[in-house]
Amino acid sequence: MAVPKHKTSKQRANKRFANWKIASPSMTECSHCHEMKLTHRVCPVCGYYDEAKKIDVKSDKK
């Protein structure tokens, strides 16, 4: 069975986890209403996806 010859220092051990960051979600501009939306999703503002109306969106008018 393999056994380490030297102790791994805290600095060396923590370097392995230094680059674990949360990536921000990919955003793109809606081709129909030009609002920012998540990629590969129906636009929550206008309801369009890939130049076709997919859902009816109710507008809040107060």
PDB file of C-alpha atoms in Angstrom:
ATOM      1  CA  MET A   1       0.000   0.000   0.000  1.00  0.00           C
ATOM      2  CA  ALA A   2       1.341   3.449  -0.909  1.00  0.00           C
ATOM      3  CA  VAL A   3       2.256   5.728   1.990  1.00  0.00           C
ATOM      4  CA  PRO A   4       3.235   9.416   1.632  1.00  0.00           C
ATOM      5  CA  LYS A   5       6.905  10.086   2.462  1.00  0.00           C
ATOM      6  CA  HIS A   6       6.312  13.679   3.589  1.00  0.00           C
ATOM      7  CA  LYS A   7       3.541  15.633   5.268  1.00  0.00           C
ATOM      8  CA  THR A   8       1.445  17.780   2.905  1.00  0.00           C
ATOM      9  CA  SER A   9       1.576  21.367   4.149  1.00  0.00           C
ATOM     10  CA  LYS A  10      -1.609  23.413   4.654  1.00  0.00           C
ATOM     11  CA  GLN A  11      -0.547  25.786   1.892  1.00  0.00           C
ATOM     12  CA  ARG A  12       0.018  23.002  -0.626  1.00  0.00           C
ATOM     13  CA  ALA A  13      -3.243  21.272   0.303  1.00  0.00           C
ATOM     14  CA  ASN A  14      -5.266  24.503   0.092  1.00  0.00           C
ATOM     15  CA  LYS A  15      -3.822  25.350  -3.357  1.00  0.00           C
ATOM     16  CA  ARG A  16      -5.815  22.465  -4.790  1.00  0.00           C
ATOM     17  CA  PHE A  17      -9.103  24.112  -3.797  1.00  0.00           C
ATOM     18  CA  ALA A  18      -8.201  27.726  -4.620  1.00  0.00           C
ATOM     19  CA  ASN A  19      -9.873  27.716  -8.048  1.00  0.00           C
ATOM     20  CA  TRP A  20     -13.262  26.290  -7.089  1.00  0.00           C
ATOM     21  CA  LYS A  21     -15.404  29.306  -7.888  1.00  0.00           C
ATOM     22  CA  ILE A  22     -19.044  29.693  -8.785  1.00  0.00           C
ATOM     23  CA  ALA A  23     -19.420  30.759 -12.402  1.00  0.00           C
ATOM     24  CA  SER A  24     -21.991  33.394 -13.275  1.00  0.00           C
ATOM     25  CA  PRO A  25     -24.832  32.164 -15.499  1.00  0.00           C
ATOM     26  CA  SER A  26     -24.506  32.727 -19.238  1.00  0.00           C
ATOM     27  CA  MET A  27     -26.723  35.593 -20.372  1.00  0.00           C
ATOM     28  CA  THR A  28     -27.641  36.566 -23.908  1.00  0.00           C
ATOM     29  CA  GLU A  29     -29.841  39.147 -25.581  1.00  0.00           C
ATOM     30  CA  CYS A  30     -33.327  38.088 -26.662  1.00  0.00           C
ATOM     31  CA  SER A  31     -33.593  38.377 -30.443  1.00  0.00           C
ATOM     32  CA  HIS A  32     -37.208  39.528 -30.244  1.00  0.00           C
ATOM     33  CA  CYS A  33     -37.394  42.082 -27.377  1.00  0.00           C
ATOM     34  CA  HIS A  34     -33.633  42.659 -26.810  1.00  0.00           C
ATOM     35  CA  GLU A  35     -33.812  42.009 -23.043  1.00  0.00           C
ATOM     36  CA  MET A  36     -31.164  39.916 -21.294  1.00  0.00           C
ATOM     37  CA  LYS A  37     -32.154  36.280 -20.667  1.00  0.00           C
ATOM     38  CA  LEU A  38     -30.551  32.963 -19.757  1.00  0.00           C
ATOM     39  CA  THR A  39     -29.257  31.012 -22.730  1.00  0.00           C
ATOM     40  CA  HIS A  40     -31.377  28.145 -24.110  1.00  0.00           C
ATOM     41  CA  ARG A  41     -34.450  29.359 -22.201  1.00  0.00           C
ATOM     42  CA  VAL A  42     -37.710  31.032 -23.173  1.00  0.00           C
ATOM     43  CA  CYS A  43     -37.551  34.797 -22.664  1.00  0.00           C
ATOM     44  CA  PRO A  44     -39.508  35.676 -19.484  1.00  0.00           C
ATOM     45  CA  VAL A  45     -40.380  39.132 -20.857  1.00  0.00           C
ATOM     46  CA  CYS A  46     -41.885  38.333 -24.273  1.00  0.00           C
ATOM     47  CA  GLY A  47     -42.259  34.512 -24.263  1.00  0.00           C
ATOM     48  CA  TYR A  48     -40.262  33.938 -27.448  1.00  0.00           C
ATOM     49  CA  TYR A  49     -37.608  31.283 -28.057  1.00  0.00           C
ATOM     50  CA  ASP A  50     -35.786  30.818 -31.367  1.00  0.00           C
ATOM     51  CA  GLU A  51     -38.001  33.363 -33.190  1.00  0.00           C
ATOM     52  CA  ALA A  52     -41.224  31.524 -32.241  1.00  0.00           C
ATOM     53  CA  LYS A  53     -43.783  32.362 -29.535  1.00  0.00           C
ATOM     54  CA  LYS A  54     -43.713  29.545 -26.995  1.00  0.00           C
ATOM     55  CA  ILE A  55     -45.621  30.902 -23.979  1.00  0.00           C
ATOM     56  CA  ASP A  56     -48.116  33.661 -23.267  1.00  0.00           C
ATOM     57  CA  VAL A  57     -46.705  36.158 -20.762  1.00  0.00           C
ATOM     58  CA  LYS A  58     -49.086  38.186 -18.626  1.00  0.00           C
ATOM     59  CA  SER A  59     -48.071  41.810 -18.161  1.00  0.00           C
ATOM     60  CA  ASP A  60     -48.437  43.542 -14.793  1.00  0.00           C
ATOM     61  CA  LYS A  61     -50.255  46.821 -15.400  1.00  0.00           C
ATOM     62  CA  LYS A  62     -50.972  48.759 -12.224  1.00  0.00           C
TER      63      LYS A  62
END
